[in-house]
mmCIF file of C-alpha atoms in Angstrom:
data_model
loop_
_atom_site.group_PDB
_atom_site.id
_atom_site.type_symbol
_atom_site.label_atom_id
_atom_site.label_comp_id
_atom_site.label_asym_id
_atom_site.label_seq_id
_atom_site.Cartn_x
_atom_site.Cartn_y
_atom_site.Cartn_z
ATOM 1 C CA MET R 163 20.288 -11.097 -13.194
ATOM 2 C CA LYS R 164 18.692 -10.071 -9.908
ATOM 3 C CA LEU R 165 21.389 -9.106 -7.408
ATOM 4 C CA LEU R 166 20.779 -8.355 -3.753
ATOM 5 C CA ARG R 167 22.376 -8.154 -0.324
ATOM 6 C CA PHE R 168 21.193 -10.059 2.743
ATOM 7 C CA GLY R 169 22.032 -10.043 6.444
ATOM 8 C CA GLU R 170 22.035 -7.651 9.367
ATOM 9 C CA PRO R 171 22.884 -3.954 8.856
ATOM 10 C CA GLY R 172 26.583 -3.521 8.248
ATOM 11 C CA ARG R 173 27.104 -7.269 7.797
ATOM 12 C CA GLU R 174 25.265 -7.906 4.529
ATOM 13 C CA ARG R 175 26.531 -10.482 2.041
ATOM 14 C CA PRO R 176 26.042 -10.503 -1.746
ATOM 15 C CA GLY R 177 23.397 -12.723 -3.292
ATOM 16 C CA ILE R 178 21.657 -13.576 -6.540
ATOM 17 C CA ILE R 179 18.165 -14.897 -7.225
ATOM 18 C CA ASP R 180 18.069 -18.145 -9.191
ATOM 19 C CA SER R 181 15.411 -19.426 -11.607
ATOM 20 C CA GLN R 182 13.488 -20.970 -8.688
ATOM 21 C CA GLN R 183 13.358 -17.581 -6.931
ATOM 22 C CA GLN R 184 15.794 -18.785 -4.264
ATOM 23 C CA ILE R 185 18.596 -16.579 -2.961
ATOM 24 C CA ARG R 186 22.093 -17.945 -3.632
ATOM 25 C CA ASP R 187 25.135 -16.726 -1.701
ATOM 26 C CA LEU R 188 27.612 -14.949 -4.005
ATOM 27 C CA SER R 189 30.295 -14.442 -1.339
ATOM 28 C CA SER R 190 32.666 -16.911 -3.027
ATOM 29 C CA ILE R 191 32.437 -14.966 -6.304
ATOM 30 C CA VAL R 192 32.362 -11.274 -5.312
ATOM 31 C CA GLY R 193 32.948 -9.399 -2.084
ATOM 32 C CA ASP R 194 29.793 -7.277 -2.240
ATOM 33 C CA ILE R 195 27.247 -5.732 -4.614
ATOM 34 C CA SER R 196 29.112 -2.450 -4.931
ATOM 35 C CA GLY R 197 30.549 -0.250 -7.647
ATOM 36 C CA GLN R 198 33.399 -2.595 -8.515
ATOM 37 C CA THR R 199 30.991 -5.518 -8.922
ATOM 38 C CA LEU R 200 28.626 -3.481 -11.091
ATOM 39 C CA THR R 201 31.169 -2.716 -13.800
ATOM 40 C CA PRO R 202 30.932 -4.750 -17.031
ATOM 41 C CA GLU R 203 33.903 -6.828 -15.823
ATOM 42 C CA GLY R 204 32.340 -7.450 -12.417
ATOM 43 C CA LEU R 205 28.971 -8.473 -13.849
ATOM 44 C CA ALA R 206 30.698 -10.746 -16.375
ATOM 45 C CA LYS R 207 32.414 -12.544 -13.486
ATOM 46 C CA ILE R 208 29.015 -13.337 -11.942
ATOM 47 C CA GLN R 209 27.505 -14.346 -15.286
ATOM 48 C CA ALA R 210 30.363 -16.797 -15.854
ATOM 49 C CA CYS R 211 29.659 -18.783 -12.682
ATOM 50 C CA ASP R 212 27.163 -21.620 -12.280
ATOM 51 C CA ILE R 213 24.850 -20.118 -9.685
ATOM 52 C CA ASN R 214 23.148 -23.471 -9.108
ATOM 53 C CA THR R 215 26.307 -24.635 -7.339
ATOM 54 C CA LEU R 216 26.177 -21.749 -4.845
ATOM 55 C CA PRO R 217 24.710 -22.160 -1.335
ATOM 56 C CA VAL R 218 20.978 -21.498 -0.948
ATOM 57 C CA VAL R 219 20.182 -18.768 1.579
ATOM 58 C CA SER R 220 17.330 -19.064 4.057
ATOM 59 C CA ASN R 221 14.438 -16.712 3.327
ATOM 60 C CA THR R 222 14.447 -15.655 6.984
ATOM 61 C CA HIS R 223 17.399 -13.312 6.407
ATOM 62 C CA ARG R 224 16.833 -9.564 6.330
ATOM 63 C CA ILE R 225 17.214 -8.050 2.839
ATOM 64 C CA GLY R 226 19.595 -5.102 2.862
ATOM 65 C CA PRO R 227 20.059 -2.215 0.426
ATOM 66 C CA CYS R 228 20.759 -3.737 -2.986
ATOM 67 C CA VAL R 229 23.896 -1.607 -3.530
ATOM 68 C CA SER R 230 26.710 -1.039 -1.049
ATOM 69 C CA GLY R 231 29.011 1.958 -0.796
ATOM 70 C CA VAL R 232 26.882 4.310 -2.894
ATOM 71 C CA GLY R 233 28.951 7.385 -3.719
ATOM 72 C CA LYS R 234 26.169 9.658 -4.977
ATOM 73 C CA PHE R 235 22.408 9.430 -4.484
ATOM 74 C CA ILE R 236 21.020 11.825 -7.088
ATOM 75 C CA CYS R 237 17.303 12.568 -7.351
ATOM 76 C CA ILE R 238 15.155 14.044 -10.100
ATOM 77 C CA GLY R 239 12.150 16.169 -9.159
ATOM 78 C CA LEU R 240 8.925 16.729 -11.063
ATOM 79 C CA ASN R 241 9.641 14.052 -13.674
ATOM 80 C CA TYR R 242 6.055 12.901 -14.332
ATOM 81 C CA VAL R 243 3.738 15.347 -16.106
ATOM 82 C CA ASP R 244 0.722 14.517 -13.950
ATOM 83 C CA HIS R 245 2.782 14.828 -10.751
ATOM 84 C CA CYS R 246 3.681 18.365 -11.817
ATOM 85 C CA GLU R 247 -0.020 19.072 -12.214
ATOM 86 C CA GLU R 248 -0.967 17.748 -8.771
ATOM 87 C CA THR R 249 1.719 19.859 -7.067
ATOM 88 C CA GLY R 250 0.909 22.986 -9.090
ATOM 89 C CA ALA R 251 4.349 23.101 -10.707
ATOM 90 C CA GLU R 252 5.223 23.691 -14.339
ATOM 91 C CA VAL R 253 6.622 20.801 -16.352
ATOM 92 C CA PRO R 254 10.390 21.482 -16.251
ATOM 93 C CA ALA R 255 12.294 22.272 -19.436
ATOM 94 C CA GLU R 256 15.354 20.563 -17.955
ATOM 95 C CA PRO R 257 15.624 17.944 -15.204
ATOM 96 C CA VAL R 258 15.272 19.241 -11.641
ATOM 97 C CA VAL R 259 18.246 17.819 -9.726
ATOM 98 C CA PHE R 260 18.861 17.469 -5.994
ATOM 99 C CA MET R 261 20.866 15.145 -3.760
ATOM 100 C CA LYS R 262 19.751 12.679 -1.125
ATOM 101 C CA ALA R 263 22.194 11.835 1.675
ATOM 102 C CA THR R 264 23.704 8.369 1.305
ATOM 103 C CA SER R 265 23.194 7.950 5.068
ATOM 104 C CA ALA R 266 19.448 7.808 4.284
ATOM 105 C CA ILE R 267 19.880 4.457 2.492
ATOM 106 C CA THR R 268 18.246 1.444 4.162
ATOM 107 C CA GLY R 269 16.934 -1.964 3.226
ATOM 108 C CA PRO R 270 13.633 -2.268 1.361
ATOM 109 C CA ASN R 271 11.685 -3.514 4.382
ATOM 110 C CA ASP R 272 13.399 -1.575 7.153
ATOM 111 C CA GLY R 273 11.295 0.909 9.097
ATOM 112 C CA VAL R 274 10.837 4.538 8.016
ATOM 113 C CA ILE R 275 11.750 6.690 11.002
ATOM 114 C CA MET R 276 9.694 9.842 11.513
ATOM 115 C CA PRO R 277 12.297 12.516 12.331
ATOM 116 C CA ARG R 278 11.952 14.851 15.285
ATOM 117 C CA GLY R 279 9.740 17.816 14.485
ATOM 118 C CA SER R 280 8.176 16.098 11.477
ATOM 119 C CA GLU R 281 4.730 17.377 10.497
ATOM 120 C CA LYS R 282 4.341 16.334 6.853
ATOM 121 C CA LEU R 283 5.960 12.951 6.221
ATOM 122 C CA ASP R 284 5.249 11.857 2.651
ATOM 123 C CA TRP R 285 5.814 8.927 0.282
ATOM 124 C CA GLU R 286 7.267 8.738 -3.255
ATOM 125 C CA VAL R 287 7.816 5.503 -5.189
ATOM 126 C CA GLU R 288 10.517 5.852 -7.836
ATOM 127 C CA MET R 289 12.613 3.818 -10.240
ATOM 128 C CA GLY R 290 16.332 3.926 -9.506
ATOM 129 C CA ILE R 291 19.085 3.828 -12.128
ATOM 130 C CA VAL R 292 22.368 2.279 -10.963
ATOM 131 C CA ILE R 293 25.505 3.358 -12.819
ATOM 132 C CA GLY R 294 27.925 0.674 -14.029
ATOM 133 C CA ARG R 295 30.700 2.612 -15.799
ATOM 134 C CA GLU R 296 32.516 5.859 -15.131
ATOM 135 C CA THR R 297 30.480 8.441 -16.980
ATOM 136 C CA ARG R 298 31.504 11.880 -18.263
ATOM 137 C CA TYR R 299 29.931 13.938 -21.060
ATOM 138 C CA VAL R 300 28.031 10.976 -22.485
ATOM 139 C CA ASP R 301 25.758 11.418 -25.490
ATOM 140 C CA GLU R 302 22.145 10.417 -24.963
ATOM 141 C CA ALA R 303 22.432 7.838 -27.752
ATOM 142 C CA ASP R 304 25.148 5.998 -25.776
ATOM 143 C CA ALA R 305 23.931 6.632 -22.232
ATOM 144 C CA LEU R 306 22.109 3.340 -21.677
ATOM 145 C CA ASP R 307 25.449 1.527 -22.062
ATOM 146 C CA TYR R 308 26.568 3.144 -18.794
ATOM 147 C CA ILE R 309 23.710 1.723 -16.712
ATOM 148 C CA ALA R 310 24.353 -1.442 -14.677
ATOM 149 C CA GLY R 311 20.717 -1.926 -13.698
ATOM 150 C CA TYR R 312 17.550 -0.680 -12.083
ATOM 151 C CA CYS R 313 15.842 -0.940 -8.697
ATOM 152 C CA VAL R 314 12.934 0.328 -6.617
ATOM 153 C CA VAL R 315 13.617 3.478 -4.570
ATOM 154 C CA HIS R 316 11.362 4.960 -1.913
ATOM 155 C CA ASP R 317 12.130 8.698 -1.870
ATOM 156 C CA VAL R 318 10.645 9.399 1.562
ATOM 157 C CA SER R 319 10.128 13.141 2.027
ATOM 158 C CA GLU R 320 9.364 15.527 4.876
ATOM 159 C CA ARG R 321 7.453 18.327 3.152
ATOM 160 C CA SER R 322 7.671 20.930 5.905
ATOM 161 C CA PHE R 323 11.471 20.488 6.012
ATOM 162 C CA GLN R 324 11.615 20.497 2.202
ATOM 163 C CA LEU R 325 9.353 23.435 1.409
ATOM 164 C CA GLU R 326 8.943 25.558 4.533
ATOM 165 C CA ARG R 327 12.433 25.781 6.036
ATOM 166 C CA GLY R 328 14.154 28.367 3.886
ATOM 167 C CA GLY R 329 14.865 26.500 0.666
ATOM 168 C CA GLN R 330 16.988 23.528 -0.379
ATOM 169 C CA TRP R 331 14.937 20.382 -0.948
ATOM 170 C CA ASP R 332 17.760 18.297 0.513
ATOM 171 C CA LYS R 333 16.645 19.152 4.070
ATOM 172 C CA GLY R 334 13.428 17.216 3.558
ATOM 173 C CA LYS R 335 15.006 14.333 1.677
ATOM 174 C CA GLY R 336 18.099 13.160 3.532
ATOM 175 C CA CYS R 337 16.905 12.097 6.995
ATOM 176 C CA ASP R 338 17.946 8.673 8.248
ATOM 177 C CA SER R 339 15.808 5.892 6.692
ATOM 178 C CA PHE R 340 14.504 8.167 3.894
ATOM 179 C CA GLY R 341 16.088 6.069 1.110
ATOM 180 C CA PRO R 342 15.036 2.402 1.052
ATOM 181 C CA ILE R 343 16.464 0.714 -2.068
ATOM 182 C CA GLY R 344 15.812 -2.786 -3.421
ATOM 183 C CA PRO R 345 14.852 -5.533 -2.795
ATOM 184 C CA TYR R 346 17.204 -6.309 -5.661
ATOM 185 C CA LEU R 347 18.994 -4.737 -8.585
ATOM 186 C CA VAL R 348 17.857 -6.022 -11.978
ATOM 187 C CA THR R 349 20.724 -5.820 -14.453
ATOM 188 C CA ALA R 350 20.065 -3.803 -17.592
ATOM 189 C CA ASP R 351 20.302 -6.832 -19.868
ATOM 190 C CA ALA R 352 17.434 -8.500 -17.991
ATOM 191 C CA LEU R 353 15.024 -5.567 -18.370
ATOM 192 C CA SER R 354 13.544 -5.239 -21.843
ATOM 193 C CA ASP R 355 12.091 -1.744 -21.479
ATOM 194 C CA PRO R 356 12.589 0.440 -18.381
ATOM 195 C CA LEU R 357 10.101 2.908 -19.853
ATOM 196 C CA ASN R 358 7.141 0.517 -19.724
ATOM 197 C CA LEU R 359 6.901 -0.604 -16.101
ATOM 198 C CA ASP R 360 3.853 -0.335 -13.842
ATOM 199 C CA ILE R 361 4.727 1.601 -10.670
ATOM 200 C CA TRP R 362 2.542 1.824 -7.547
ATOM 201 C CA LEU R 363 2.357 2.600 -3.823
ATOM 202 C CA SER R 364 -0.282 2.023 -1.130
ATOM 203 C CA VAL R 365 -0.638 3.187 2.471
ATOM 204 C CA ASN R 366 -2.582 1.058 4.940
ATOM 205 C CA GLY R 367 -4.008 -0.882 2.006
ATOM 206 C CA LYS R 368 -5.220 2.196 0.078
ATOM 207 C CA LEU R 369 -3.680 2.632 -3.390
ATOM 208 C CA TYR R 370 -2.401 6.187 -3.838
ATOM 209 C CA GLN R 371 0.138 5.962 -6.669
ATOM 210 C CA ASN R 372 -0.599 3.884 -9.771
ATOM 211 C CA SER R 373 1.179 4.777 -12.994
ATOM 212 C CA ASN R 374 3.735 3.585 -15.541
ATOM 213 C CA THR R 375 7.313 4.686 -16.151
ATOM 214 C CA ARG R 376 6.345 5.609 -19.734
ATOM 215 C CA ASN R 377 4.870 8.797 -18.240
ATOM 216 C CA MET R 378 8.287 10.208 -17.329
ATOM 217 C CA VAL R 379 9.230 13.592 -18.726
ATOM 218 C CA PHE R 380 12.895 12.562 -19.019
ATOM 219 C CA GLY R 381 13.830 8.893 -19.461
ATOM 220 C CA PRO R 382 16.945 7.057 -18.237
ATOM 221 C CA ALA R 383 19.111 7.835 -21.284
ATOM 222 C CA LYS R 384 18.368 11.548 -21.080
ATOM 223 C CA LEU R 385 18.983 11.663 -17.315
ATOM 224 C CA VAL R 386 22.332 9.873 -17.441
ATOM 225 C CA SER R 387 23.513 12.018 -20.351
ATOM 226 C CA TYR R 388 22.256 15.234 -18.728
ATOM 227 C CA LEU R 389 23.836 14.588 -15.337
ATOM 228 C CA SER R 390 27.143 13.601 -16.929
ATOM 229 C CA GLN R 391 27.449 17.151 -18.290
ATOM 230 C CA PHE R 392 27.607 18.526 -14.729
ATOM 231 C CA MET R 393 29.343 15.795 -12.715
ATOM 232 C CA SER R 394 31.092 12.520 -13.321
ATOM 233 C CA LEU R 395 29.148 9.408 -12.385
ATOM 234 C CA GLN R 396 30.852 6.362 -10.913
ATOM 235 C CA PRO R 397 29.820 2.702 -10.724
ATOM 236 C CA GLY R 398 27.364 2.235 -7.878
ATOM 237 C CA ASP R 399 25.944 5.771 -8.029
ATOM 238 C CA ILE R 400 22.138 5.855 -7.941
ATOM 239 C CA ILE R 401 19.802 8.181 -9.827
ATOM 240 C CA SER R 402 16.241 8.203 -8.475
ATOM 241 C CA THR R 403 14.101 9.165 -11.451
ATOM 242 C CA GLY R 404 11.129 10.961 -9.873
ATOM 243 C CA THR R 405 7.684 9.953 -8.694
ATOM 244 C CA PRO R 406 4.289 9.678 -10.388
ATOM 245 C CA PRO R 407 1.146 11.406 -9.060
ATOM 246 C CA GLY R 408 -0.562 10.348 -5.858
ATOM 247 C CA VAL R 409 1.793 11.647 -3.187
ATOM 248 C CA GLY R 410 0.344 12.780 0.123
ATOM 249 C CA LEU R 411 1.041 16.435 -0.640
ATOM 250 C CA GLY R 412 -1.170 16.184 -3.730
ATOM 251 C CA GLN R 413 -4.260 14.838 -1.954
ATOM 252 C CA LYS R 414 -7.192 17.164 -1.300
ATOM 253 C CA PRO R 415 -6.782 17.744 1.583
ATOM 254 C CA PRO R 416 -3.168 16.571 1.935
ATOM 255 C CA VAL R 417 -2.574 13.252 3.689
ATOM 256 C CA TYR R 418 0.633 12.557 5.588
ATOM 257 C CA LEU R 419 2.147 9.500 7.217
ATOM 258 C CA LYS R 420 1.738 8.750 10.915
ATOM 259 C CA VAL R 421 3.599 6.429 13.258
ATOM 260 C CA GLY R 422 2.274 2.912 12.715
ATOM 261 C CA ASP R 423 1.265 3.391 9.083
ATOM 262 C CA LYS R 424 2.123 0.558 6.667
ATOM 263 C CA ILE R 425 3.543 1.396 3.242
ATOM 264 C CA ARG R 426 3.796 -1.021 0.296
ATOM 265 C CA LEU R 427 5.305 -0.078 -3.022
ATOM 266 C CA GLY R 428 6.713 -1.704 -6.103
ATOM 267 C CA ILE R 429 7.589 -1.636 -9.767
ATOM 268 C CA LYS R 430 6.749 -4.484 -12.132
ATOM 269 C CA GLY R 431 9.851 -6.590 -12.676
ATOM 270 C CA LEU R 432 11.862 -4.752 -10.017
ATOM 271 C CA GLY R 433 10.195 -6.109 -6.887
ATOM 272 C CA GLU R 434 8.335 -4.705 -3.896
ATOM 273 C CA GLN R 435 9.090 -2.984 -0.612
ATOM 274 C CA GLU R 436 7.120 -2.838 2.637
ATOM 275 C CA GLN R 437 7.769 -0.469 5.548
ATOM 276 C CA SER R 438 6.220 0.620 8.811
ATOM 277 C CA VAL R 439 6.528 4.194 10.070
ATOM 278 C CA LEU R 440 8.418 4.283 13.363
ATOM 279 C CA SER R 441 8.824 7.073 15.926
ATOM 280 C CA SER R 442 12.207 8.753 16.244
ATOM 281 C CA VAL R 443 14.460 7.819 19.159
#
């Protein structure tokens, strides 16, 4: 299934994409696409309905973040070998973990706001893992059973905040609008192999990132198992799995986003996003 949310910010409704690529309104079946809906029981409730009887939604509606009420937005750094090389970092022996503020979450086509004082605004296309079951101390062999689905994440980053302001990556990762997710969540049963998906990003029509999720250092099962050793994971939590090479910081010389720039990004099977860079208010 492809689940999404549509409508104005704060007033989104749940939806599902049918076989004709139309959006159907799920409001009569579930209240929202949130943690409770993403449990095995919640997904089974959607699967049991005849979606062809649900109202068709106009394609003029804004698409919102594909998950509501995210409790934790966990990110993995340096998770592609060639991205480590372009940034001059060693390939990590264990996953590099940091948090992104949930207030950064926006819809997939909402604007990216350049924060005040920004000098080095950068892009990072990533695959997101969405948790579907409460998860504690899970073995890697069982970890995939705890995943509800996958989505596109844009881990927007401000490198001067991240790297030049006294430590803590979170400062360059959590600004408002720095976490577009969606357009939809693809449930795990509808994705044959999350470790064989083309992943890409372009700026103003120029392709900068072009890779495949098979190049990850640590795959979804390892990440879910690893994180569950340090914190419990709840349905609706998102793990952003790291970015491939081609970020602005890695260009020679570095290239950073400016107000007015157009960003397009996507992952095969998980959809595409498109954003414009806006000035701060």
